[in-house]
């Protein structure tokens, strides 16, 4: 069904159910009566524009879906959706490039809401070595597909079972938050890729571990990484709100040494 065919009340109820909130829970969070919320969800009361945005805020609905909710309620969207090449987003995109460049000699990349690669720094090179299926590197490059596809990086991920489970769990949480059908299809696709278990169970997490590392075979060495995710604070543009930067840090001294040496080699040959 299209947004125009679904009432605002129905969408609010769907998001409330997705967030595992009762009517009473949401009514208390929004500081309105449960009776009024019930009338809004059933269509017996038409919510104002302010009420739609207020409920969307309490439900932590992404900006894209807030626009859809406003349309369903008969109002114009509140949040712009610009191309990443739009001049108004130039300061934000410049900030992304500063973060990526500033993170060298360690890898970092920016992705959109569907995990398509937007930009990356030069230190990403070790991740792309030996990709057998070159079609995975044809834009738009989906970094989750590239990571877990058997023709991509997956054969070089030493702890593939653990890393795959980690990525799929992240994607599931994103699906729960956004309800994006493209991400649902991506999750279903990734589930079909080899798990790397080969009849065995994942290696137990060491008691001293603090995060899930990515362990990547590179020549005769294994590079170990931990990562962080950075997003823009308080964005008012849909596209910008969906942009994320993943920065990888060396999890051990060997990895740090190799990455620094590779950066020096790139500088000498450039």
PDB file of C-alpha atoms in Angstrom:
ATOM      1  CA  UNK A   1       0.000   0.000   0.000  1.00  0.00           C
ATOM      2  CA  UNK A   2       1.126   3.560  -0.656  1.00  0.00           C
ATOM      3  CA  UNK A   3       1.362   6.207   2.024  1.00  0.00           C
ATOM      4  CA  UNK A   4      -1.746   7.890   0.589  1.00  0.00           C
ATOM      5  CA  UNK A   5      -3.737   4.695   1.166  1.00  0.00           C
ATOM      6  CA  UNK A   6      -2.665   4.305   4.783  1.00  0.00           C
ATOM      7  CA  UNK A   7      -4.084   6.624   7.411  1.00  0.00           C
ATOM      8  CA  UNK A   8      -1.876   8.524   9.810  1.00  0.00           C
ATOM      9  CA  UNK A   9      -3.529   6.684  12.697  1.00  0.00           C
ATOM     10  CA  UNK A  10      -2.646   3.322  11.190  1.00  0.00           C
ATOM     11  CA  UNK A  11       0.984   4.369  10.697  1.00  0.00           C
ATOM     12  CA  UNK A  12       1.203   5.632  14.280  1.00  0.00           C
ATOM     13  CA  UNK A  13      -0.174   2.329  15.546  1.00  0.00           C
ATOM     14  CA  UNK A  14       2.301   0.391  13.379  1.00  0.00           C
ATOM     15  CA  UNK A  15       5.238   2.414  14.695  1.00  0.00           C
ATOM     16  CA  UNK A  16       4.003   2.084  18.264  1.00  0.00           C
ATOM     17  CA  UNK A  17       3.815  -1.700  17.792  1.00  0.00           C
ATOM     18  CA  UNK A  18       7.274  -1.715  16.192  1.00  0.00           C
ATOM     19  CA  UNK A  19       8.601   0.115  19.267  1.00  0.00           C
ATOM     20  CA  UNK A  20       6.828  -2.408  21.524  1.00  0.00           C
ATOM     21  CA  UNK A  21       4.860   0.325  23.285  1.00  0.00           C
ATOM     22  CA  UNK A  22       1.302   0.077  24.534  1.00  0.00           C
ATOM     23  CA  UNK A  23      -1.165   2.890  23.950  1.00  0.00           C
ATOM     24  CA  UNK A  24      -0.772   3.825  27.592  1.00  0.00           C
ATOM     25  CA  UNK A  25       3.029   3.894  27.274  1.00  0.00           C
ATOM     26  CA  UNK A  26       2.930   6.228  24.283  1.00  0.00           C
ATOM     27  CA  UNK A  27       0.199   8.412  25.762  1.00  0.00           C
ATOM     28  CA  UNK A  28       2.272   8.909  28.903  1.00  0.00           C
ATOM     29  CA  UNK A  29       5.428   9.677  26.931  1.00  0.00           C
ATOM     30  CA  UNK A  30       3.535  12.161  24.763  1.00  0.00           C
ATOM     31  CA  UNK A  31       1.654  13.664  27.733  1.00  0.00           C
ATOM     32  CA  UNK A  32      -1.746  13.110  26.156  1.00  0.00           C
ATOM     33  CA  UNK A  33      -4.714  10.985  27.196  1.00  0.00           C
ATOM     34  CA  UNK A  34      -4.861   7.362  26.123  1.00  0.00           C
ATOM     35  CA  UNK A  35      -8.417   8.046  24.918  1.00  0.00           C
ATOM     36  CA  UNK A  36      -7.207  10.758  22.539  1.00  0.00           C
ATOM     37  CA  UNK A  37      -4.417   8.521  21.225  1.00  0.00           C
ATOM     38  CA  UNK A  38      -6.938   5.738  20.691  1.00  0.00           C
ATOM     39  CA  UNK A  39      -9.138   8.115  18.690  1.00  0.00           C
ATOM     40  CA  UNK A  40      -6.143   9.190  16.573  1.00  0.00           C
ATOM     41  CA  UNK A  41      -5.125   5.614  15.821  1.00  0.00           C
ATOM     42  CA  UNK A  42      -8.667   4.554  14.966  1.00  0.00           C
ATOM     43  CA  UNK A  43      -9.262   7.574  12.738  1.00  0.00           C
ATOM     44  CA  UNK A  44     -11.992   9.044  14.941  1.00  0.00           C
ATOM     45  CA  UNK A  45      -9.787  12.096  15.573  1.00  0.00           C
ATOM     46  CA  UNK A  46      -7.549  13.843  13.034  1.00  0.00           C
ATOM     47  CA  UNK A  47      -4.179  14.789  14.565  1.00  0.00           C
ATOM     48  CA  UNK A  48      -2.798  18.271  14.036  1.00  0.00           C
ATOM     49  CA  UNK A  49       0.543  18.779  12.326  1.00  0.00           C
ATOM     50  CA  UNK A  50       2.151  19.497  15.701  1.00  0.00           C
ATOM     51  CA  UNK A  51       0.641  16.333  17.188  1.00  0.00           C
ATOM     52  CA  UNK A  52       1.930  14.202  14.300  1.00  0.00           C
ATOM     53  CA  UNK A  53       5.458  15.543  14.804  1.00  0.00           C
ATOM     54  CA  UNK A  54       5.180  15.209  18.580  1.00  0.00           C
ATOM     55  CA  UNK A  55       4.151  11.559  18.395  1.00  0.00           C
ATOM     56  CA  UNK A  56       6.833  10.895  15.778  1.00  0.00           C
ATOM     57  CA  UNK A  57       9.427  12.330  18.161  1.00  0.00           C
ATOM     58  CA  UNK A  58       8.262  10.106  21.028  1.00  0.00           C
ATOM     59  CA  UNK A  59       8.404   7.083  18.724  1.00  0.00           C
ATOM     60  CA  UNK A  60      11.886   8.008  17.397  1.00  0.00           C
ATOM     61  CA  UNK A  61      10.629   7.734  13.828  1.00  0.00           C
ATOM     62  CA  UNK A  62      13.345   8.501  11.226  1.00  0.00           C
ATOM     63  CA  UNK A  63      12.964  11.771   9.304  1.00  0.00           C
ATOM     64  CA  UNK A  64      12.081  10.056   6.025  1.00  0.00           C
ATOM     65  CA  UNK A  65       9.226   8.196   7.677  1.00  0.00           C
ATOM     66  CA  UNK A  66       8.114  11.358   9.532  1.00  0.00           C
ATOM     67  CA  UNK A  67       7.552  12.959   6.146  1.00  0.00           C
ATOM     68  CA  UNK A  68       5.476   9.948   5.112  1.00  0.00           C
ATOM     69  CA  UNK A  69       3.453  10.226   8.295  1.00  0.00           C
ATOM     70  CA  UNK A  70       2.793  13.924   7.653  1.00  0.00           C
ATOM     71  CA  UNK A  71       1.644  13.162   4.116  1.00  0.00           C
ATOM     72  CA  UNK A  72      -0.709  10.484   5.388  1.00  0.00           C
ATOM     73  CA  UNK A  73      -2.175  13.039   7.801  1.00  0.00           C
ATOM     74  CA  UNK A  74      -2.728  15.512   4.956  1.00  0.00           C
ATOM     75  CA  UNK A  75       0.218  17.819   5.633  1.00  0.00           C
ATOM     76  CA  UNK A  76       3.263  18.808   3.610  1.00  0.00           C
ATOM     77  CA  UNK A  77       6.592  17.182   4.572  1.00  0.00           C
ATOM     78  CA  UNK A  78       8.672  19.073   7.140  1.00  0.00           C
ATOM     79  CA  UNK A  79      12.121  17.743   6.278  1.00  0.00           C
ATOM     80  CA  UNK A  80      13.984  18.379   3.053  1.00  0.00           C
ATOM     81  CA  UNK A  81      15.620  15.596   1.061  1.00  0.00           C
ATOM     82  CA  UNK A  82      18.558  16.812  -0.986  1.00  0.00           C
ATOM     83  CA  UNK A  83      21.112  15.055  -3.120  1.00  0.00           C
ATOM     84  CA  UNK A  84      24.526  14.615  -1.535  1.00  0.00           C
ATOM     85  CA  UNK A  85      25.840  16.828  -4.340  1.00  0.00           C
ATOM     86  CA  UNK A  86      23.418  19.669  -3.482  1.00  0.00           C
ATOM     87  CA  UNK A  87      25.254  22.914  -2.737  1.00  0.00           C
ATOM     88  CA  UNK A  88      23.426  23.308   0.585  1.00  0.00           C
ATOM     89  CA  UNK A  89      24.988  20.057   1.827  1.00  0.00           C
ATOM     90  CA  UNK A  90      28.504  21.071   0.789  1.00  0.00           C
ATOM     91  CA  UNK A  91      29.586  22.042   4.337  1.00  0.00           C
ATOM     92  CA  UNK A  92      28.379  18.704   5.695  1.00  0.00           C
ATOM     93  CA  UNK A  93      30.064  16.716   2.922  1.00  0.00           C
ATOM     94  CA  UNK A  94      33.256  18.684   3.472  1.00  0.00           C
ATOM     95  CA  UNK A  95      33.073  17.697   7.130  1.00  0.00           C
ATOM     96  CA  UNK A  96      32.729  14.048   6.089  1.00  0.00           C
ATOM     97  CA  UNK A  97      35.865  14.295   3.940  1.00  0.00           C
ATOM     98  CA  UNK A  98      37.770  15.957   6.797  1.00  0.00           C
ATOM     99  CA  UNK A  99      36.822  13.107   9.127  1.00  0.00           C
ATOM    100  CA  UNK A 100      37.790  10.459   6.569  1.00  0.00           C
ATOM    101  CA  UNK A 101      41.096  12.096   5.695  1.00  0.00           C
ATOM    102  CA  UNK A 102      41.886  12.866   9.317  1.00  0.00           C
ATOM    103  CA  UNK A 103      41.450   9.217  10.262  1.00  0.00           C
ATOM    104  CA  UNK A 104      44.305   8.063   8.035  1.00  0.00           C
ATOM    105  CA  UNK A 105      46.414   5.932   8.192  1.00  0.00           C
ATOM    106  CA  UNK A 106      43.447   3.938   9.485  1.00  0.00           C
ATOM    107  CA  UNK A 107      40.472   2.977   7.258  1.00  0.00           C
ATOM    108  CA  UNK A 108      37.194   4.919   7.311  1.00  0.00           C
ATOM    109  CA  UNK A 109      34.200   5.078   5.002  1.00  0.00           C
ATOM    110  CA  UNK A 110      30.861   6.885   4.705  1.00  0.00           C
ATOM    111  CA  UNK A 111      27.671   5.054   3.728  1.00  0.00           C
ATOM    112  CA  UNK A 112      24.083   6.008   2.957  1.00  0.00           C
ATOM    113  CA  UNK A 113      20.903   4.512   4.456  1.00  0.00           C
ATOM    114  CA  UNK A 114      21.186   1.379   2.316  1.00  0.00           C
ATOM    115  CA  UNK A 115      24.875   0.838   3.170  1.00  0.00           C
ATOM    116  CA  UNK A 116      26.009   2.041  -0.244  1.00  0.00           C
ATOM    117  CA  UNK A 117      29.487   3.543  -0.242  1.00  0.00           C
ATOM    118  CA  UNK A 118      29.490   7.340  -0.427  1.00  0.00           C
ATOM    119  CA  UNK A 119      33.168   8.011   0.190  1.00  0.00           C
ATOM    120  CA  UNK A 120      36.251   6.419   1.746  1.00  0.00           C
ATOM    121  CA  UNK A 121      39.816   7.295   2.590  1.00  0.00           C
ATOM    122  CA  UNK A 122      42.903   5.785   0.959  1.00  0.00           C
ATOM    123  CA  UNK A 123      43.529   3.470   3.925  1.00  0.00           C
ATOM    124  CA  UNK A 124      40.589   1.296   2.851  1.00  0.00           C
ATOM    125  CA  UNK A 125      42.854  -0.436   0.313  1.00  0.00           C
ATOM    126  CA  UNK A 126      43.683  -3.478   2.516  1.00  0.00           C
ATOM    127  CA  UNK A 127      39.974  -4.319   2.707  1.00  0.00           C
ATOM    128  CA  UNK A 128      39.620  -4.494  -1.069  1.00  0.00           C
ATOM    129  CA  UNK A 129      42.636  -6.666  -1.869  1.00  0.00           C
ATOM    130  CA  UNK A 130      41.767  -9.877  -3.685  1.00  0.00           C
ATOM    131  CA  UNK A 131      38.045  -9.276  -4.294  1.00  0.00           C
ATOM    132  CA  UNK A 132      37.212 -12.036  -6.777  1.00  0.00           C
ATOM    133  CA  UNK A 133      33.837 -10.754  -7.982  1.00  0.00           C
ATOM    134  CA  UNK A 134      34.686  -7.342  -9.447  1.00  0.00           C
ATOM    135  CA  UNK A 135      30.974  -6.580  -9.954  1.00  0.00           C
ATOM    136  CA  UNK A 136      30.818  -6.038  -6.191  1.00  0.00           C
ATOM    137  CA  UNK A 137      33.110  -3.031  -6.721  1.00  0.00           C
ATOM    138  CA  UNK A 138      30.858  -1.481  -9.384  1.00  0.00           C
ATOM    139  CA  UNK A 139      29.057   1.599  -8.022  1.00  0.00           C
ATOM    140  CA  UNK A 140      26.925   1.777  -6.069  1.00  0.00           C
ATOM    141  CA  UNK A 141      29.092  -0.444  -3.870  1.00  0.00           C
ATOM    142  CA  UNK A 142      27.081  -1.968  -1.039  1.00  0.00           C
ATOM    143  CA  UNK A 143      29.566  -2.450   1.778  1.00  0.00           C
ATOM    144  CA  UNK A 144      27.550  -5.163   3.566  1.00  0.00           C
ATOM    145  CA  UNK A 145      27.216  -7.193   0.377  1.00  0.00           C
ATOM    146  CA  UNK A 146      30.906  -6.658  -0.378  1.00  0.00           C
ATOM    147  CA  UNK A 147      31.823  -7.759   3.148  1.00  0.00           C
ATOM    148  CA  UNK A 148      29.809 -10.983   3.308  1.00  0.00           C
ATOM    149  CA  UNK A 149      29.585 -12.146  -0.316  1.00  0.00           C
ATOM    150  CA  UNK A 150      31.756 -15.232  -0.976  1.00  0.00           C
ATOM    151  CA  UNK A 151      33.259 -13.392  -3.945  1.00  0.00           C
ATOM    152  CA  UNK A 152      34.005 -10.345  -1.848  1.00  0.00           C
ATOM    153  CA  UNK A 153      35.925  -9.837   1.365  1.00  0.00           C
ATOM    154  CA  UNK A 154      34.338 -12.762   3.241  1.00  0.00           C
ATOM    155  CA  UNK A 155      37.019 -15.377   2.348  1.00  0.00           C
ATOM    156  CA  UNK A 156      39.644 -13.159   4.024  1.00  0.00           C
ATOM    157  CA  UNK A 157      37.663 -12.543   7.215  1.00  0.00           C
ATOM    158  CA  UNK A 158      39.261 -14.889   9.720  1.00  0.00           C
ATOM    159  CA  UNK A 159      36.338 -14.679  12.163  1.00  0.00           C
ATOM    160  CA  UNK A 160      33.639 -14.643   9.479  1.00  0.00           C
ATOM    161  CA  UNK A 161      30.971 -16.354  11.597  1.00  0.00           C
ATOM    162  CA  UNK A 162      31.251 -13.809  14.399  1.00  0.00           C
ATOM    163  CA  UNK A 163      31.582 -10.775  12.099  1.00  0.00           C
ATOM    164  CA  UNK A 164      28.676 -11.926   9.929  1.00  0.00           C
ATOM    165  CA  UNK A 165      26.463 -12.350  12.999  1.00  0.00           C
ATOM    166  CA  UNK A 166      27.513  -8.884  14.176  1.00  0.00           C
ATOM    167  CA  UNK A 167      26.673  -7.229  10.832  1.00  0.00           C
ATOM    168  CA  UNK A 168      23.347  -9.032  10.517  1.00  0.00           C
ATOM    169  CA  UNK A 169      22.387  -7.997  14.041  1.00  0.00           C
ATOM    170  CA  UNK A 170      23.216  -4.375  13.221  1.00  0.00           C
ATOM    171  CA  UNK A 171      21.132  -4.588  10.059  1.00  0.00           C
ATOM    172  CA  UNK A 172      18.237  -6.138  11.962  1.00  0.00           C
ATOM    173  CA  UNK A 173      18.279  -3.275  14.475  1.00  0.00           C
ATOM    174  CA  UNK A 174      18.322  -0.799  11.596  1.00  0.00           C
ATOM    175  CA  UNK A 175      15.362  -2.576  10.002  1.00  0.00           C
ATOM    176  CA  UNK A 176      13.471  -2.460  13.281  1.00  0.00           C
ATOM    177  CA  UNK A 177      14.148   1.270  13.527  1.00  0.00           C
ATOM    178  CA  UNK A 178      13.354   2.258   9.949  1.00  0.00           C
ATOM    179  CA  UNK A 179      11.069  -0.367   8.422  1.00  0.00           C
ATOM    180  CA  UNK A 180      12.863   0.168   5.083  1.00  0.00           C
ATOM    181  CA  UNK A 181      11.845  -2.554   2.572  1.00  0.00           C
ATOM    182  CA  UNK A 182      15.170  -2.250   0.715  1.00  0.00           C
ATOM    183  CA  UNK A 183      17.028  -3.098   3.912  1.00  0.00           C
ATOM    184  CA  UNK A 184      14.654  -5.994   4.589  1.00  0.00           C
ATOM    185  CA  UNK A 185      15.522  -7.427   1.153  1.00  0.00           C
ATOM    186  CA  UNK A 186      19.223  -6.850   1.816  1.00  0.00           C
ATOM    187  CA  UNK A 187      19.010  -8.695   5.119  1.00  0.00           C
ATOM    188  CA  UNK A 188      17.267 -11.628   3.426  1.00  0.00           C
ATOM    189  CA  UNK A 189      19.956 -11.703   0.739  1.00  0.00           C
ATOM    190  CA  UNK A 190      22.836 -11.612   3.220  1.00  0.00           C
ATOM    191  CA  UNK A 191      21.273 -14.433   5.225  1.00  0.00           C
ATOM    192  CA  UNK A 192      21.777 -16.709   2.205  1.00  0.00           C
ATOM    193  CA  UNK A 193      25.543 -16.143   2.085  1.00  0.00           C
ATOM    194  CA  UNK A 194      27.842 -18.769   3.672  1.00  0.00           C
ATOM    195  CA  UNK A 195      28.176 -18.327   7.417  1.00  0.00           C
ATOM    196  CA  UNK A 196      31.751 -19.538   7.680  1.00  0.00           C
ATOM    197  CA  UNK A 197      30.784 -22.052  10.378  1.00  0.00           C
ATOM    198  CA  UNK A 198      31.373 -25.200   8.304  1.00  0.00           C
ATOM    199  CA  UNK A 199      29.547 -27.345  10.821  1.00  0.00           C
ATOM    200  CA  UNK A 200      31.176 -25.761  13.868  1.00  0.00           C
ATOM    201  CA  UNK A 201      29.975 -23.192  16.357  1.00  0.00           C
ATOM    202  CA  UNK A 202      31.274 -19.632  16.500  1.00  0.00           C
ATOM    203  CA  UNK A 203      34.380 -19.133  18.594  1.00  0.00           C
ATOM    204  CA  UNK A 204      33.331 -18.074  22.112  1.00  0.00           C
ATOM    205  CA  UNK A 205      33.987 -14.430  22.929  1.00  0.00           C
ATOM    206  CA  UNK A 206      36.988 -14.072  25.208  1.00  0.00           C
ATOM    207  CA  UNK A 207      36.129 -12.767  28.693  1.00  0.00           C
ATOM    208  CA  UNK A 208      38.672  -9.951  28.267  1.00  0.00           C
ATOM    209  CA  UNK A 209      37.161  -8.779  24.955  1.00  0.00           C
ATOM    210  CA  UNK A 210      35.562  -5.324  24.875  1.00  0.00           C
ATOM    211  CA  UNK A 211      34.114  -5.290  21.323  1.00  0.00           C
ATOM    212  CA  UNK A 212      33.611  -7.577  18.323  1.00  0.00           C
ATOM    213  CA  UNK A 213      36.858  -7.224  16.295  1.00  0.00           C
ATOM    214  CA  UNK A 214      37.138  -7.639  12.548  1.00  0.00           C
ATOM    215  CA  UNK A 215      40.063  -9.949  11.835  1.00  0.00           C
ATOM    216  CA  UNK A 216      41.201  -9.689   8.228  1.00  0.00           C
ATOM    217  CA  UNK A 217      43.851 -11.846   6.530  1.00  0.00           C
ATOM    218  CA  UNK A 218      46.336  -9.661   4.653  1.00  0.00           C
ATOM    219  CA  UNK A 219      49.251 -11.528   3.131  1.00  0.00           C
ATOM    220  CA  UNK A 220      50.884 -13.575   5.853  1.00  0.00           C
ATOM    221  CA  UNK A 221      49.415 -11.393   8.619  1.00  0.00           C
ATOM    222  CA  UNK A 222      46.052 -10.961  10.278  1.00  0.00           C
ATOM    223  CA  UNK A 223      44.913  -7.379  10.747  1.00  0.00           C
ATOM    224  CA  UNK A 224      42.565  -6.804  13.657  1.00  0.00           C
ATOM    225  CA  UNK A 225      40.168  -3.850  13.832  1.00  0.00           C
ATOM    226  CA  UNK A 226      37.581  -2.308  16.100  1.00  0.00           C
ATOM    227  CA  UNK A 227      35.162   0.264  14.724  1.00  0.00           C
ATOM    228  CA  UNK A 228      32.961   3.214  15.631  1.00  0.00           C
ATOM    229  CA  UNK A 229      29.932   4.762  13.910  1.00  0.00           C
ATOM    230  CA  UNK A 230      29.528   8.542  13.577  1.00  0.00           C
ATOM    231  CA  UNK A 231      26.336  10.332  12.507  1.00  0.00           C
ATOM    232  CA  UNK A 232      25.371  13.990  12.259  1.00  0.00           C
ATOM    233  CA  UNK A 233      23.747  15.455  15.346  1.00  0.00           C
ATOM    234  CA  UNK A 234      20.258  16.999  15.055  1.00  0.00           C
ATOM    235  CA  UNK A 235      20.023  16.830  11.233  1.00  0.00           C
ATOM    236  CA  UNK A 236      17.022  18.443   9.515  1.00  0.00           C
ATOM    237  CA  UNK A 237      17.679  16.972   6.084  1.00  0.00           C
ATOM    238  CA  UNK A 238      16.551  13.410   5.372  1.00  0.00           C
ATOM    239  CA  UNK A 239      19.622  12.454   3.344  1.00  0.00           C
ATOM    240  CA  UNK A 240      22.028  13.875   5.904  1.00  0.00           C
ATOM    241  CA  UNK A 241      20.235  12.096   8.749  1.00  0.00           C
ATOM    242  CA  UNK A 242      20.845   8.787   6.991  1.00  0.00           C
ATOM    243  CA  UNK A 243      24.570   9.297   6.390  1.00  0.00           C
ATOM    244  CA  UNK A 244      26.977   7.398   8.646  1.00  0.00           C
ATOM    245  CA  UNK A 245      30.763   7.202   8.939  1.00  0.00           C
ATOM    246  CA  UNK A 246      32.380   3.974  10.084  1.00  0.00           C
ATOM    247  CA  UNK A 247      35.936   4.392  11.347  1.00  0.00           C
ATOM    248  CA  UNK A 248      38.207   1.397  11.884  1.00  0.00           C
ATOM    249  CA  UNK A 249      40.967   1.440  14.506  1.00  0.00           C
ATOM    250  CA  UNK A 250      43.810  -1.051  14.965  1.00  0.00           C
ATOM    251  CA  UNK A 251      42.975  -3.517  17.714  1.00  0.00           C
ATOM    252  CA  UNK A 252      46.611  -4.469  18.248  1.00  0.00           C
ATOM    253  CA  UNK A 253      50.095  -3.082  17.707  1.00  0.00           C
ATOM    254  CA  UNK A 254      50.822  -5.337  14.740  1.00  0.00           C
ATOM    255  CA  UNK A 255      47.863  -3.924  12.829  1.00  0.00           C
ATOM    256  CA  UNK A 256      48.878  -0.374  13.688  1.00  0.00           C
ATOM    257  CA  UNK A 257      52.422  -0.984  12.445  1.00  0.00           C
ATOM    258  CA  UNK A 258      51.246  -2.511   9.155  1.00  0.00           C
ATOM    259  CA  UNK A 259      48.794   0.317   8.438  1.00  0.00           C
ATOM    260  CA  UNK A 260      51.391   3.003   9.148  1.00  0.00           C
ATOM    261  CA  UNK A 261      53.911   1.244   6.881  1.00  0.00           C
ATOM    262  CA  UNK A 262      51.339   0.920   4.075  1.00  0.00           C
ATOM    263  CA  UNK A 263      50.496   4.626   4.364  1.00  0.00           C
ATOM    264  CA  UNK A 264      54.180   5.520   3.997  1.00  0.00           C
ATOM    265  CA  UNK A 265      54.459   3.265   0.931  1.00  0.00           C
ATOM    266  CA  UNK A 266      51.416   4.927  -0.675  1.00  0.00           C
ATOM    267  CA  UNK A 267      52.900   8.373   0.008  1.00  0.00           C
ATOM    268  CA  UNK A 268      56.229   7.388  -1.575  1.00  0.00           C
ATOM    269  CA  UNK A 269      54.606   6.051  -4.765  1.00  0.00           C
ATOM    270  CA  UNK A 270      52.111   8.892  -5.221  1.00  0.00           C
TER     271      UNK A 270
END
